[in-house]
Short mmCIF file of C-alpha atoms in Angstrom, two decimals:
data_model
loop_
_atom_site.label_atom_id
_atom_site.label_comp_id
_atom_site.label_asym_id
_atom_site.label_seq_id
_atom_site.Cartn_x
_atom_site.Cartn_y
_atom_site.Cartn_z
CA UNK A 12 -15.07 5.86 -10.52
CA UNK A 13 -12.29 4.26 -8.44
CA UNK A 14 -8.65 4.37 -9.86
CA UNK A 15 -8.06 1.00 -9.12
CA UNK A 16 -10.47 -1.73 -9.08
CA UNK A 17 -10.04 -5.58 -7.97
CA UNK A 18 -12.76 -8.71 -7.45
CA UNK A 19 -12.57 -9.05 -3.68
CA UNK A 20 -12.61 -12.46 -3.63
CA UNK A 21 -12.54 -14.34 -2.06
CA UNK A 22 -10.89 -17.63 -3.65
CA UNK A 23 -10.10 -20.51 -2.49
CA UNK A 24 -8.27 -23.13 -4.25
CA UNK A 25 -6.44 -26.30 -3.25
CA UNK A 26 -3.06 -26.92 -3.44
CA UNK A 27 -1.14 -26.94 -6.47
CA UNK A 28 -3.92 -25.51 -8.56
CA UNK A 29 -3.60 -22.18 -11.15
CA UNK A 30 -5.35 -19.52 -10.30
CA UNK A 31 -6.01 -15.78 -11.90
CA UNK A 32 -6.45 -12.43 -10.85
CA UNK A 33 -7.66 -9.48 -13.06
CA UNK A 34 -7.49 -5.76 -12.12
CA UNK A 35 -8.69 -2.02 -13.80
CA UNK A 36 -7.32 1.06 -13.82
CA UNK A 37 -9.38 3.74 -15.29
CA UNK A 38 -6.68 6.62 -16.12
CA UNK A 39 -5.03 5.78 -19.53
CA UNK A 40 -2.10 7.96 -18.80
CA UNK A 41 -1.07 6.07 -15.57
CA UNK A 42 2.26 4.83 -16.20
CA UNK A 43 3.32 1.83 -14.14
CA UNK A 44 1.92 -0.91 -12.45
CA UNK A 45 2.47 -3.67 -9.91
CA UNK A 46 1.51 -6.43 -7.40
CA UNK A 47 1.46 -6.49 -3.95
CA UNK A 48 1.25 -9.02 -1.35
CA UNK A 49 -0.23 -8.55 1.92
CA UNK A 50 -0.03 -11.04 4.67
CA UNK A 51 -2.83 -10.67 7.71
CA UNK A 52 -2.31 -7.92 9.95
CA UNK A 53 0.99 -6.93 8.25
CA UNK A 54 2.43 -4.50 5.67
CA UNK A 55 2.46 -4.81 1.98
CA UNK A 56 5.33 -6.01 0.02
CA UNK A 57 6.08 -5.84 -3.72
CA UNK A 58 5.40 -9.06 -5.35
CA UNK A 59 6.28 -8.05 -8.90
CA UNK A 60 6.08 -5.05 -10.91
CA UNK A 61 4.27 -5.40 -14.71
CA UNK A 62 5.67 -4.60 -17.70
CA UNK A 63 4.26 -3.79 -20.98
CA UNK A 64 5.79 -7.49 -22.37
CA UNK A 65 4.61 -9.17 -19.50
CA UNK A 66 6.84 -10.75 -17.23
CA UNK A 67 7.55 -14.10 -14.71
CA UNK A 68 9.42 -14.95 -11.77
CA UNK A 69 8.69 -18.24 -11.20
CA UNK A 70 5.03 -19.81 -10.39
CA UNK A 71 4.02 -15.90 -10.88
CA UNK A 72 3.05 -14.41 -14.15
CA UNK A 73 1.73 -11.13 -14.87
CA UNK A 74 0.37 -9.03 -17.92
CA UNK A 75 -0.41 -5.97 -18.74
CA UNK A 76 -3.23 -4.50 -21.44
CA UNK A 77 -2.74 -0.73 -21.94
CA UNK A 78 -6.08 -0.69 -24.52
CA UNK A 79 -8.14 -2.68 -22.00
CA UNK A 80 -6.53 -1.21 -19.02
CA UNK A 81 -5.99 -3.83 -16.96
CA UNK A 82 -3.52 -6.22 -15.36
CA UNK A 83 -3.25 -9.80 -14.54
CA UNK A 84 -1.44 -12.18 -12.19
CA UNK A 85 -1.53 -15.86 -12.55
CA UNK A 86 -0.39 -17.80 -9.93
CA UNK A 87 0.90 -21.50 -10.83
CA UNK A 88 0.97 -24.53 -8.73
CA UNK A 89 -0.46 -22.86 -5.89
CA UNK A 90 1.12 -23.71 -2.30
CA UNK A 91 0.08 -23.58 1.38
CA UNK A 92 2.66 -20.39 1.74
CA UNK A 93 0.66 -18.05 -1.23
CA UNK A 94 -2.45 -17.48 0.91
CA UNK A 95 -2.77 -14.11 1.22
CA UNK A 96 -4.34 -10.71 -0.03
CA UNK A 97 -3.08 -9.44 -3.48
CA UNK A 98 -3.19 -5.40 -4.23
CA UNK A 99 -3.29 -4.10 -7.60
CA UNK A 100 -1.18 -0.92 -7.49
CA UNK A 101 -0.66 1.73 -10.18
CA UNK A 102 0.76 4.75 -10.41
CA UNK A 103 -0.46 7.65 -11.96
CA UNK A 104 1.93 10.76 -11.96
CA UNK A 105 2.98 11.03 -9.02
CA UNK A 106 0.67 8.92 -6.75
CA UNK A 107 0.66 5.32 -6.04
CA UNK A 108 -3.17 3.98 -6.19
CA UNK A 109 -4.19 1.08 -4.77
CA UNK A 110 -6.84 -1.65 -4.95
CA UNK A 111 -8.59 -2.92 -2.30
CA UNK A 112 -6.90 -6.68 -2.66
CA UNK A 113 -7.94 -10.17 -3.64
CA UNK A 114 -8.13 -12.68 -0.82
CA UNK A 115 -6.59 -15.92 -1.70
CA UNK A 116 -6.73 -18.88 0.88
CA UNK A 117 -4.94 -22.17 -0.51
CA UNK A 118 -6.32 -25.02 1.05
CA UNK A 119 -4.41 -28.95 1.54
CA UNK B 27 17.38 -3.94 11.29
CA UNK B 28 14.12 -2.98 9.60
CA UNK B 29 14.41 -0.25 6.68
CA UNK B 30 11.21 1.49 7.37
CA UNK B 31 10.52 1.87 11.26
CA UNK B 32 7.34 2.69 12.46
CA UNK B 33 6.08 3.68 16.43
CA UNK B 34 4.33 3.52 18.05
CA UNK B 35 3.25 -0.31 16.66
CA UNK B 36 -0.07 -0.13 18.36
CA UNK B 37 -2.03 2.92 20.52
CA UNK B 38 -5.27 3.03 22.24
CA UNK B 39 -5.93 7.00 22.69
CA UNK B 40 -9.53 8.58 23.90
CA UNK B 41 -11.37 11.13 21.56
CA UNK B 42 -9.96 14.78 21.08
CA UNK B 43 -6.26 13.44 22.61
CA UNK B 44 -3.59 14.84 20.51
CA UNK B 45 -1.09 12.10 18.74
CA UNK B 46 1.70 11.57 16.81
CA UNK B 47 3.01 8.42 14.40
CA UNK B 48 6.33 8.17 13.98
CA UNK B 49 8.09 6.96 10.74
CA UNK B 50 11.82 6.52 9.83
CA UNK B 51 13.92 5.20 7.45
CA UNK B 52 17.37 3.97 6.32
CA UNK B 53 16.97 3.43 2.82
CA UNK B 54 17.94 6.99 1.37
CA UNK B 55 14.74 7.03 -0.54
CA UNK B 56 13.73 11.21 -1.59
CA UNK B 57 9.57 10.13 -0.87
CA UNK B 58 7.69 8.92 2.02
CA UNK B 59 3.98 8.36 2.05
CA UNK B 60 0.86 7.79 4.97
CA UNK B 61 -1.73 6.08 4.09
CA UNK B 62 -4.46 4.03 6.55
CA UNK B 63 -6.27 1.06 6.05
CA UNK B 64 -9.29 0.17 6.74
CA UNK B 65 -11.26 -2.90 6.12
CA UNK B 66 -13.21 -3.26 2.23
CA UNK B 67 -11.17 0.47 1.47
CA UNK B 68 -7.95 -0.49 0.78
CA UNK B 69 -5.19 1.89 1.32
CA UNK B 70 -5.86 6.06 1.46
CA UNK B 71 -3.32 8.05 0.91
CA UNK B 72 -2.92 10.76 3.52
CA UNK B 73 0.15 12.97 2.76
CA UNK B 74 3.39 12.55 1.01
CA UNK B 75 6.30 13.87 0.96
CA UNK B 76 8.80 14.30 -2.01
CA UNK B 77 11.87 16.03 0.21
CA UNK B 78 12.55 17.55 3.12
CA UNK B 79 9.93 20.68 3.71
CA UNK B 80 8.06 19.05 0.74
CA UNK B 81 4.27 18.66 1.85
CA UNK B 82 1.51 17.56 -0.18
CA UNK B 83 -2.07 16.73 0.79
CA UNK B 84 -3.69 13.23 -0.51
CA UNK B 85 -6.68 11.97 -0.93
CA UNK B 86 -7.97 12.02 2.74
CA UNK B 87 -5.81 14.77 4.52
CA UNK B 88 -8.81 16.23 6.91
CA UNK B 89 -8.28 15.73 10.42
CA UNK B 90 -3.96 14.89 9.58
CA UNK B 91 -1.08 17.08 9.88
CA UNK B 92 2.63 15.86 9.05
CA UNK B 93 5.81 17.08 9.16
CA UNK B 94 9.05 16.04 7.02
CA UNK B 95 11.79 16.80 9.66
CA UNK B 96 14.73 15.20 7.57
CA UNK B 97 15.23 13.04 4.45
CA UNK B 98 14.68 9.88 6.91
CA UNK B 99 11.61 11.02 9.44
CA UNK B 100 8.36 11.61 8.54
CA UNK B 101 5.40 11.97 10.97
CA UNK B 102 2.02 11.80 10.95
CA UNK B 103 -0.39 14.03 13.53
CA UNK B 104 -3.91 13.82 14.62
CA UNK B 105 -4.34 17.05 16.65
CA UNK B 106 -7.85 15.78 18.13
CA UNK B 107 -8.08 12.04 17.41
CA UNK B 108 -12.24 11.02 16.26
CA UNK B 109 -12.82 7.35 16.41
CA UNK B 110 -13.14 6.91 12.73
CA UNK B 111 -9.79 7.50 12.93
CA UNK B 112 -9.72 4.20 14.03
CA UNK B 113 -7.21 1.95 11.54
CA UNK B 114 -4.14 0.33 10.72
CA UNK B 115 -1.54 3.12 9.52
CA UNK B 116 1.59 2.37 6.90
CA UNK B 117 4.47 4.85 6.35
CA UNK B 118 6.30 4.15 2.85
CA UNK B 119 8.99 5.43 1.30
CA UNK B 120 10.37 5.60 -2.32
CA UNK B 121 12.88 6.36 -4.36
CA UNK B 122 11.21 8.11 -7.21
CA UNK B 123 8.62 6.90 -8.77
CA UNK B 124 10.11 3.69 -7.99
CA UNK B 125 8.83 0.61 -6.36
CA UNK B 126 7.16 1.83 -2.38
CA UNK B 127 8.83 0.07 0.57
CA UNK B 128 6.49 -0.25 3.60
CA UNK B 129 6.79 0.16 7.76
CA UNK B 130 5.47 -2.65 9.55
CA UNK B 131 2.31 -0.57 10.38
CA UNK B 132 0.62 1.17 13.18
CA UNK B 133 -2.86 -0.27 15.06
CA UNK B 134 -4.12 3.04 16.33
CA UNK B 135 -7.58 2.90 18.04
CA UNK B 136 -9.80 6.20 19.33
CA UNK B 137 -11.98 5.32 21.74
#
């Protein structure tokens, strides 16, 4: 069974619109978690990390459920600039795992 | 300047050549990571490093060497490149277990 396991997509949505992404981990003891943004051809960057309360930064919200195991990211008012691939990334003791990424393409 | 330098940024090398990725950093971050991409897989961890001399094998470590000269240089080596070593390669680094910090990535292709 993977670590880390994401829908591939891929989804597209027009501008302005909400849309959700929902990833599993499968090793109860892994300890922290975050989202990733990866732009074609280029190198992931950190999005936001997810905490146990769940947290926002803006149009971006994201959840975690330690008895489900799994996290969310919901992405508000969608614009032009937010296509791209999202990775799921958690890590378990000392190791960073990551999923394979949701493709989103926001269209006018 | 970049925090995380990779190079080469792309290399075309023939099967069984010997070749080295380079991977620095001006961060002060303790852990560096490689991992390579490849389309539908996501990212693979290679090695990591937690310190200088510190060497651990990850998930797909056949075929790689590396070598943690100093806190900010770690590279990656492919003593006799196979072309399913074809892919896109990222050096991280991290402070702790904190939040990973990517190079910009290196497009190596075996022919």
């Amino acid at each position: 069974r993977k670590e880390v396991e994401q829908d591939p997509g891929p989804f597209n949505v027009p501008e302005g619109a909400t849309v959700a992404f929902n990833c599993t981990y499968s090793n109860s003891a892994s300890q922290s978690f975050f989202w990733y943004r990866q732009d074609c051809r280029k190198e992931p960057k950190l999005l936001m990390s997810v905490y146990s309360s769940g947290n926002e930064d803006g149009r971006f919200t994201a959840q975690l459920n330690r008895a489900s195991q799994y996290i969310s990211l919901l992405i508000r008012d969608s614009k032009l600039s937010d296509s791209a691939t999202y990775l799921c990334v958690v890590l378990t003791g000392n190791q960073f795992y990551f999923g394979t990424g949701t493709s989103l393409t926001v269209i006018p | 300047d970049a925090d995380v330098t990779q190079t080469p940024r792309n290399r075309i090398t023939k099967t069984g050549k010997r070749i080295m990725l380079e991977c620095s950093q001006t961060k002060g971050h303790d852990r560096m990571y490689w991992y390579r991409q490849d389309p539908g897989l996501g990212l693979r961890l290679i090695y990591y490093s937690f310190d200088v001399k510190d060497i651990n094998k990850g998930e797909i470590s056949d075929g790689y060497s590396v070598s943690r000269q100093a806190q900010a240089k770690f590279s990656l080596s492919l003593e006799s490149a196979i072309p399913n070593q074809t892919a896109l390669y990222f050096c991280a680094t991290s402070r702790g277990q904190e939040t990973q910090y990517f190079g910009p990535g290196t497009r190596l292709l075996v022919l």
